[in-house]
Short mmCIF file of C-alpha atoms in Angstrom, two decimals:
data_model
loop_
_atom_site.label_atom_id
_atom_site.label_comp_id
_atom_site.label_asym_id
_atom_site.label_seq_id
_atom_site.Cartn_x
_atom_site.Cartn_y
_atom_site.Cartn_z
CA UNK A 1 -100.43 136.57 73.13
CA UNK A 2 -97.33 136.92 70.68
CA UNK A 3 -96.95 140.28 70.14
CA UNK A 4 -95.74 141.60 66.90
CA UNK A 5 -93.63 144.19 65.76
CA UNK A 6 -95.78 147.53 65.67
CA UNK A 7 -98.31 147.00 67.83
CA UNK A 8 -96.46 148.77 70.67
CA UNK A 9 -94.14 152.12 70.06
CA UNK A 10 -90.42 151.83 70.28
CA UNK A 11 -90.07 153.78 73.58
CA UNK A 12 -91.60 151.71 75.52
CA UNK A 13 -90.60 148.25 73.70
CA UNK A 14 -86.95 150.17 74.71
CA UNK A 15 -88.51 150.05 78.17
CA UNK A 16 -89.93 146.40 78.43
CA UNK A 17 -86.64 145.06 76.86
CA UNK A 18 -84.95 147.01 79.74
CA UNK A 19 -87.24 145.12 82.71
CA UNK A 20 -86.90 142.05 80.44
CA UNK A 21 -83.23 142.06 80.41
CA UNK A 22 -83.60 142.89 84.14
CA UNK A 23 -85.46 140.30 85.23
CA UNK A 24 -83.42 137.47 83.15
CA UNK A 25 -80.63 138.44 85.12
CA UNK A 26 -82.47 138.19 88.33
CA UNK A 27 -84.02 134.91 86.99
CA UNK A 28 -80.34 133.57 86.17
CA UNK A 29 -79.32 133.97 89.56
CA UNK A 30 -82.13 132.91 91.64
CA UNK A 31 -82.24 129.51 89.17
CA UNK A 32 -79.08 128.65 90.85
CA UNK A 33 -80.84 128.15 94.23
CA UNK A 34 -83.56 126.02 92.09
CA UNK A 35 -81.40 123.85 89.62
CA UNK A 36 -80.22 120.37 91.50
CA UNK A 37 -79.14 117.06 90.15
CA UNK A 38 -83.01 116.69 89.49
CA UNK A 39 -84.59 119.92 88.09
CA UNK A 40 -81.40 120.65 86.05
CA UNK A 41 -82.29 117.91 83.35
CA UNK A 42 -86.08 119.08 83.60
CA UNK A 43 -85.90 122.41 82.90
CA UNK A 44 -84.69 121.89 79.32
CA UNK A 45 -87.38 119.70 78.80
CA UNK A 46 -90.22 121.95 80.10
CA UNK A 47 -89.03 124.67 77.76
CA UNK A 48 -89.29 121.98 74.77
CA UNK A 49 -92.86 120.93 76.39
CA UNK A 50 -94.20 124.91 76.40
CA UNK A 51 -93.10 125.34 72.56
CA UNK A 52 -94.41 122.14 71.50
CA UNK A 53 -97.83 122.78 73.06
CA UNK A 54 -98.23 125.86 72.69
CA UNK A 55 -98.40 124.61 68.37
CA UNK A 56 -101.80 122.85 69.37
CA UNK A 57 -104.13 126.19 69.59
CA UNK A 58 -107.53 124.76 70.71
CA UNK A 59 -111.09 126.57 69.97
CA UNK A 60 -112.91 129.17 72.75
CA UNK A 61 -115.38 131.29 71.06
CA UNK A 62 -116.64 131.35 67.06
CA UNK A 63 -113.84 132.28 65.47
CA UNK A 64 -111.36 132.69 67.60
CA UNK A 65 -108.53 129.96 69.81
CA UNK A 66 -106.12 129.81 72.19
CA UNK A 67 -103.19 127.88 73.76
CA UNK A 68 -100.83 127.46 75.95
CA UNK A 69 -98.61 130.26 77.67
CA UNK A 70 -96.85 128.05 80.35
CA UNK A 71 -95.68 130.85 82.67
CA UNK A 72 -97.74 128.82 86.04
CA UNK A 73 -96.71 125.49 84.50
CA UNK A 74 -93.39 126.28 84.25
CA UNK A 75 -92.77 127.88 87.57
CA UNK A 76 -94.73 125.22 89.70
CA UNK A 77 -92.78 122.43 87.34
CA UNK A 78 -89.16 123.74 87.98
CA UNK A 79 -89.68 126.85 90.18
CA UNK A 80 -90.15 130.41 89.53
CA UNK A 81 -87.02 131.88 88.26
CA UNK A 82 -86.32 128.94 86.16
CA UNK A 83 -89.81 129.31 84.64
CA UNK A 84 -89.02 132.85 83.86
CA UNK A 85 -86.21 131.17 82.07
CA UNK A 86 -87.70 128.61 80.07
CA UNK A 87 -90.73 130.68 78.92
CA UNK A 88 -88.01 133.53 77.78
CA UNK A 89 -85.61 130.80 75.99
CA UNK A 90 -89.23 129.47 73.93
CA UNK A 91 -89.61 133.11 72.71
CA UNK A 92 -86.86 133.88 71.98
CA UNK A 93 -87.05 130.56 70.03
CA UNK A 94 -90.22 131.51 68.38
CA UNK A 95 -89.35 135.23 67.49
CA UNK A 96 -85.78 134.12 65.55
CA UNK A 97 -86.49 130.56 63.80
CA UNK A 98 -90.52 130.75 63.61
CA UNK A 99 -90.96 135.08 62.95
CA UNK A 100 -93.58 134.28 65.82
CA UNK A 101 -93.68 137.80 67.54
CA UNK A 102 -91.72 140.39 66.78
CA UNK A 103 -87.51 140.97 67.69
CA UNK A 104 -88.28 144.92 68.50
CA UNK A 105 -91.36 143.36 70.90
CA UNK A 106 -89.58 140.68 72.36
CA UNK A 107 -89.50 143.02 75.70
CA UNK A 108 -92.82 143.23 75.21
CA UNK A 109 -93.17 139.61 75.30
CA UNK A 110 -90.96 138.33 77.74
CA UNK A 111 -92.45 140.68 80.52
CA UNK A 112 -95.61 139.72 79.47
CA UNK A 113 -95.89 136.27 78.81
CA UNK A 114 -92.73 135.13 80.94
CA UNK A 115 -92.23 137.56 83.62
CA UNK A 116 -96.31 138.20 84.29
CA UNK A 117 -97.57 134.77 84.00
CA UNK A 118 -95.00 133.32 86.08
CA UNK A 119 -94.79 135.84 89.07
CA UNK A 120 -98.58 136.03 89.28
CA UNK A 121 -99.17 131.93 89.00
CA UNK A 122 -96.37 131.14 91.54
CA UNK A 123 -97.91 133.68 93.96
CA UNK A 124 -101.39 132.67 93.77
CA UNK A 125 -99.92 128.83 93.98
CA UNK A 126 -97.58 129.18 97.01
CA UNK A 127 -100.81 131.37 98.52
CA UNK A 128 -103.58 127.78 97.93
CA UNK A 129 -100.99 125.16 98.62
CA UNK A 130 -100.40 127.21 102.51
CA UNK A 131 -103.91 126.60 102.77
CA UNK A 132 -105.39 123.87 101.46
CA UNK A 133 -104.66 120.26 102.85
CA UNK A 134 -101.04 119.01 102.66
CA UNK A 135 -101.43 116.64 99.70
CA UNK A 136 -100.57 116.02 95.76
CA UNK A 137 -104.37 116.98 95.34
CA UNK A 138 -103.97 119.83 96.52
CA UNK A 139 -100.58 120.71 94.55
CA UNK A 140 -103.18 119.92 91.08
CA UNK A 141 -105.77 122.39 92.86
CA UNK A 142 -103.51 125.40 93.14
CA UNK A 143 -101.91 124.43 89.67
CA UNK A 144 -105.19 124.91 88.09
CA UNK A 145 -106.15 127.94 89.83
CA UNK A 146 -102.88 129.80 89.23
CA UNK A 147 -102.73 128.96 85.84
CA UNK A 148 -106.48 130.19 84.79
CA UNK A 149 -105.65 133.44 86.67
CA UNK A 150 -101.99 134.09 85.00
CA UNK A 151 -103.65 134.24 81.46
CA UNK A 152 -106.09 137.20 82.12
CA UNK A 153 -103.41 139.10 84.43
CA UNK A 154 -100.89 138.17 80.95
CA UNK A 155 -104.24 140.03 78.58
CA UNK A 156 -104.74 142.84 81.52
CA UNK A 157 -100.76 143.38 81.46
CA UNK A 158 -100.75 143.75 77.39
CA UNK A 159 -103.71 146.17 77.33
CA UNK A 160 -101.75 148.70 80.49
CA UNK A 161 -98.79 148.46 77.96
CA UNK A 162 -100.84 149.12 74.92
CA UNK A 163 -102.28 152.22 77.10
CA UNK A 164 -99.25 153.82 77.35
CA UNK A 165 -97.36 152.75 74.31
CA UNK A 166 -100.01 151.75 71.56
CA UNK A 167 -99.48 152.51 68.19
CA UNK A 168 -103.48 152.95 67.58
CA UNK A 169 -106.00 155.13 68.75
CA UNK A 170 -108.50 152.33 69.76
CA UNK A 171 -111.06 152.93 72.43
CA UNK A 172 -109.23 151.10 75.60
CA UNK A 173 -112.34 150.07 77.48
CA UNK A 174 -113.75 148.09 74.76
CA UNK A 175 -110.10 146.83 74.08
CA UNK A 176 -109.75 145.52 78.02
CA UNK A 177 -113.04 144.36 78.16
CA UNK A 178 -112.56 141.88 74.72
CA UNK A 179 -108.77 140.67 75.68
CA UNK A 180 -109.85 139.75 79.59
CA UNK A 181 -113.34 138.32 78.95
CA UNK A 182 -111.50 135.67 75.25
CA UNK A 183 -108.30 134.98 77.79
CA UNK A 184 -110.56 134.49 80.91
CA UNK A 185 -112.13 131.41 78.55
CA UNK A 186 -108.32 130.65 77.28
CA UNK A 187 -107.64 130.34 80.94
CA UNK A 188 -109.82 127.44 81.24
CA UNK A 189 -107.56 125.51 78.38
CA UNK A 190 -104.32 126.63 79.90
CA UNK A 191 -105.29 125.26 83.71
CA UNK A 192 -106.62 122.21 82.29
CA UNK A 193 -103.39 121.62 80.63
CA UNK A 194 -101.47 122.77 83.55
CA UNK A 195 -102.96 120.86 86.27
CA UNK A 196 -102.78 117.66 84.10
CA UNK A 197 -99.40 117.76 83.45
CA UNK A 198 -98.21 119.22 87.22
CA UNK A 199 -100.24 116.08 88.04
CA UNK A 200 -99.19 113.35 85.88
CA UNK A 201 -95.67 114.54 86.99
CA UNK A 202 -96.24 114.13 90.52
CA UNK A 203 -98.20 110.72 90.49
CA UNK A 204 -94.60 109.65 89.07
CA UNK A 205 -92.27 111.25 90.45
CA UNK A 206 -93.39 113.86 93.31
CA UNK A 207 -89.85 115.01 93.89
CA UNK A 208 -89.21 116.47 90.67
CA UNK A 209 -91.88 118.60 91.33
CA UNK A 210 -90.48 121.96 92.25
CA UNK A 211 -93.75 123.42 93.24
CA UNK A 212 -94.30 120.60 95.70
CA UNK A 213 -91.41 120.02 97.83
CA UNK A 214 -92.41 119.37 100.90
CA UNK A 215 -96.01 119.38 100.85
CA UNK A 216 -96.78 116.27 99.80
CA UNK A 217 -98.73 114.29 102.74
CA UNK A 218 -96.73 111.12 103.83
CA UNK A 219 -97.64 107.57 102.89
CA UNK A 220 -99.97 106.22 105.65
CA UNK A 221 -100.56 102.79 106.22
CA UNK A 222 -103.96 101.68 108.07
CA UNK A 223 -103.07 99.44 111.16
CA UNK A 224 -106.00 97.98 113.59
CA UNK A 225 -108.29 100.38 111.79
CA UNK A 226 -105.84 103.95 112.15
CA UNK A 227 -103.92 105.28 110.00
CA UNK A 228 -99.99 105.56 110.89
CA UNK A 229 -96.49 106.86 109.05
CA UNK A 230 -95.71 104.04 107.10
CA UNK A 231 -92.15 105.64 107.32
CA UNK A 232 -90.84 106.72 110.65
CA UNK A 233 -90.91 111.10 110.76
CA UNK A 234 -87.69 111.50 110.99
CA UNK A 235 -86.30 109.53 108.20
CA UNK A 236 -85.24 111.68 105.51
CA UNK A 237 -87.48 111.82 101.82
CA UNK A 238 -84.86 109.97 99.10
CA UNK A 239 -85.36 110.98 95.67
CA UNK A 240 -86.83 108.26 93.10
CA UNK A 241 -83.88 106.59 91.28
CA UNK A 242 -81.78 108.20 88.50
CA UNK A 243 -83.19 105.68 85.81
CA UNK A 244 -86.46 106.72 86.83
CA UNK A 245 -85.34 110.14 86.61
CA UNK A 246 -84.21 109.14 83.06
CA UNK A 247 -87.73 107.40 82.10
CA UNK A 248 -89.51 110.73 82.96
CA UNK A 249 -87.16 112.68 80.56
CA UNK A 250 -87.67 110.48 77.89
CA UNK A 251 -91.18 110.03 77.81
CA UNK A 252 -91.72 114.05 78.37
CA UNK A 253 -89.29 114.70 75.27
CA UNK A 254 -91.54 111.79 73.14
CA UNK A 255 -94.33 113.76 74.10
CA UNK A 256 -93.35 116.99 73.21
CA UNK A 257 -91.64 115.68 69.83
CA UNK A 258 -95.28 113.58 69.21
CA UNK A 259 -97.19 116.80 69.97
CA UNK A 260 -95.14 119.06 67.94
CA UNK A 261 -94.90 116.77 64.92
CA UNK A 262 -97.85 115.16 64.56
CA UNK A 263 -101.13 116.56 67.02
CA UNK A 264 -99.98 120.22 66.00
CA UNK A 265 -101.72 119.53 62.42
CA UNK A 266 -104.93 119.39 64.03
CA UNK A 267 -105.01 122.19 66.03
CA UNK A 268 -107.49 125.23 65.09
CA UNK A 269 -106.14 127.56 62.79
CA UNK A 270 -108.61 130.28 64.01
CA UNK A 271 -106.81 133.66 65.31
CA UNK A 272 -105.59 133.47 68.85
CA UNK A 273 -107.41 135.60 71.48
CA UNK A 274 -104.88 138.79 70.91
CA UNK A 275 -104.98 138.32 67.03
CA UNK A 276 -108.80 137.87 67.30
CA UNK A 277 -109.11 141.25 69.56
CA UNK A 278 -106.50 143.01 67.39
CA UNK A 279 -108.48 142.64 64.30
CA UNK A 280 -111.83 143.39 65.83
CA UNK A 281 -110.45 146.92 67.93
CA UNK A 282 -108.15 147.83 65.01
CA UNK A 283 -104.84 147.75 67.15
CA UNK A 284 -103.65 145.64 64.23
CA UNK A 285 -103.60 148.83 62.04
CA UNK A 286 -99.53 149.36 61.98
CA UNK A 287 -98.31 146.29 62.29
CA UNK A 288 -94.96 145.50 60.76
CA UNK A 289 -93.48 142.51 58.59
CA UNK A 290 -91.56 140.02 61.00
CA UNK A 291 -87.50 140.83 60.79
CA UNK A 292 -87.25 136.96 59.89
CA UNK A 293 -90.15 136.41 57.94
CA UNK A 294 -87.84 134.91 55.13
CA UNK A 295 -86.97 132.31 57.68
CA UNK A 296 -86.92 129.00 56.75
CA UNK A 297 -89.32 128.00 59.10
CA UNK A 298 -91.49 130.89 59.11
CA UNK A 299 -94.82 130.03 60.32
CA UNK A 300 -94.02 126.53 61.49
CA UNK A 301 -93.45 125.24 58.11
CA UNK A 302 -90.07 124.21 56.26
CA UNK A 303 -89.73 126.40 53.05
CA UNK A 304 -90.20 124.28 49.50
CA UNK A 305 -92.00 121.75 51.25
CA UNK A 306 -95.43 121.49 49.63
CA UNK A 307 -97.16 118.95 51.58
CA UNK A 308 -98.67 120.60 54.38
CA UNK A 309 -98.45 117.81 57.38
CA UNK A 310 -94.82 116.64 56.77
CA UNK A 311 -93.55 120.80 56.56
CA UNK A 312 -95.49 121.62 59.58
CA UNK A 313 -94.55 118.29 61.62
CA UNK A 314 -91.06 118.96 60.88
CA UNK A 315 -91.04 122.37 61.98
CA UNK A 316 -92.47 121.27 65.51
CA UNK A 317 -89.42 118.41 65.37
CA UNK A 318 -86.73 121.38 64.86
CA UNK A 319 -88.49 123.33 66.86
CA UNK A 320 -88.55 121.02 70.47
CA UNK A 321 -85.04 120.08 69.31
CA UNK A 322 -83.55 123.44 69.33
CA UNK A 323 -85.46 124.27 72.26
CA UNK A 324 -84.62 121.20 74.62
CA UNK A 325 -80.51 122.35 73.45
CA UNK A 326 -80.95 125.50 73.91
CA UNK A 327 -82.39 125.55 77.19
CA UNK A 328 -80.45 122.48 78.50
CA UNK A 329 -77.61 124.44 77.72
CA UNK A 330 -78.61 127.55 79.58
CA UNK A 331 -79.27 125.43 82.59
CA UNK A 332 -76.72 123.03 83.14
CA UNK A 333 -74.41 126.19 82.60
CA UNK A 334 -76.25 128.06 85.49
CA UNK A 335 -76.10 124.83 87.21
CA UNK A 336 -72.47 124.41 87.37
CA UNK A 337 -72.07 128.25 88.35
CA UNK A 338 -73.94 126.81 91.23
CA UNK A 339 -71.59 123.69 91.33
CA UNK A 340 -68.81 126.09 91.16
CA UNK A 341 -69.42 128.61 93.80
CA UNK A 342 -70.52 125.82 96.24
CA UNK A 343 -67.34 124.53 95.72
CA UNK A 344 -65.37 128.04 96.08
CA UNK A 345 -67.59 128.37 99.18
CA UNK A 346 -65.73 124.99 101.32
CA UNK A 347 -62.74 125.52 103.50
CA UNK A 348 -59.28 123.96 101.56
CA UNK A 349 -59.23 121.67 104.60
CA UNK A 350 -62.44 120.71 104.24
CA UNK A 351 -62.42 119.83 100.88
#
């Protein structure tokens, strides 16, 4: 779903990278209600989780793969303004180290693949989880189900744009039809990976769950054959301890580093779905050479290194690295604006 330069006028990639710009802003401040002494540290490491997996493109149709876009994963993970965040900090990543969709598009791609994804998973998410039974199964449910719908509404979002500010003159029914029905399949890939991971998460550590706060059933214990609170109501949910905390961050940041430097080799090197369509419907007809293409590590490999496995495994490593700084950065600074204005908020005597 990276899209390059060319495929979409400069008017309106002006006029994504306006709402893009827009809707970082709103994301910074609403991530200060979101980031705590728990989903502070997380966040970084979600953003280093997205770019590392989205490296392993799996097969869906002859031809043609997918992977991850991590808008619902993100959001349910560390909440909705924060996943907004972390998907924009991995493109933005991507676009300058990796020449993995275009600088002039990067509106383009934020609003689609951060802003869309995101808004439309959390929505459908908050929507199951009011419905279905109070429980962590039914936090995996809705994770599943918002994530296979946020990839289609990401394909049906491109093609609108690509209405109004294509570069091609490509029939657009045939266009919409191809990019809904290869992400509908991608979406399959994307809520398997989501729900697993939303529900390893929680059988660890429930709390650091943003996504489930508070709707996780209580632990019941069966006495002379009913079921009661093994914890009186009233007593007040304590997070898990900071070492676990610590445990959870480490083996998430092995995993992404493991993922990115070794499993990536294997993935499919078949066109993604939007490459795939592109080529097919001819909306690939203008596009432009990548701004960085002379990067370093342009196209996930490190420049004079001939073997393929160690330059591409290498990459990944630089690549979660960067990432996990970058965004850890971003968030423990928007975390101590929070720390900051709580503090400007308490009377003098108070204090």
């Amino acid at each position: 779903m990276h899209v390059p330069d060319g495929f979409i006028d400069l008017p309106v990639s002006a006029a994504t990278g306006v709402v893009a710009a827009a809707a970082v802003a709103v994301s910074l401040r609403g991530a200060r209600r979101e980031l705590d002494e728990r989903t502070a540290p997380l966040a970084g490491l979600v953003a280093a989780f997205v770019f590392a997996v989205q490296m392993l493109n799996f097969p869906v149709a002859a031809g043609t793969s997918g992977h991850l876009l991590g808008g619902a994963l993100a959001a349910i993970l560390v909440g909705p303004y924060t996943g907004v965040l972390c998907i924009s900090v991995v493109l933005l990543m991507q676009g300058i180290l990796f020449a993995d969709g275009g600088l002039t598009a990067l509106g383009v791609n934020i609003t689609d693949m951060a802003v869309v994804t995101t808004v439309v998973a959390y929505v459908l998410f908050r929507g199951l989880v009011r419905i279905l039974p109070r429980g962590r199964r039914s936090v995996t449910v809705a994770s599943f189900a918002a994530a296979l719908v946020s990839v289609p509404a990401a394909a049906l979002a491109f093609t609108a744009l690509y209405a109004i500010g294509g570069t091609s003159d490509v029939p657009l029914g045939k266009t919409l039809a191809a990019m809904v029905g290869v992400h509908l399949l991608i979406g399959i890939g994307e809520a398997a990976i989501t729900a697993f991971t939303v529900g390893a998460v929680i059988a660890v550590r429930p709390d650091l769950v943003y996504g489930a706060r508070g709707l996780t059933a209580p632990l019941k214990l069966r006495v002379g054959g009913e079921l009661v609170d093994a914890a009186p109501a009233s007593a007040p949910a304590t997070p898990g301890p900071a070492r676990s905390g610590r445990r959870v961050w480490a083996a998430g940041l092995v995993t992404a580093l493991v993922l990115a430097g070794f499993v990536s080799f294997y993935a499919s090197a078949d066109p993604d779905g939007l490459e795939k369509v592109a080529a097919d419907q001819g909306i690939d007809q203008k596009t432009e050479e990548h701004h960085t293409a002379d990067s370093p590590l342009a196209d996930y490999g490190v420049q004079d290194i001939s073997d393929a496995r160690l330059s591409g495994g290498l990459a990944g490593v630089i690549g979660v690295g960067a990432t996990v700084a970058v965004g850890s950065g971003v968030f423990w600074a928007v975390r101590r604006r929070r720390t900051a204005a709580a503090g400007a908020s308490v009377p003098p005597e108070t204090a």
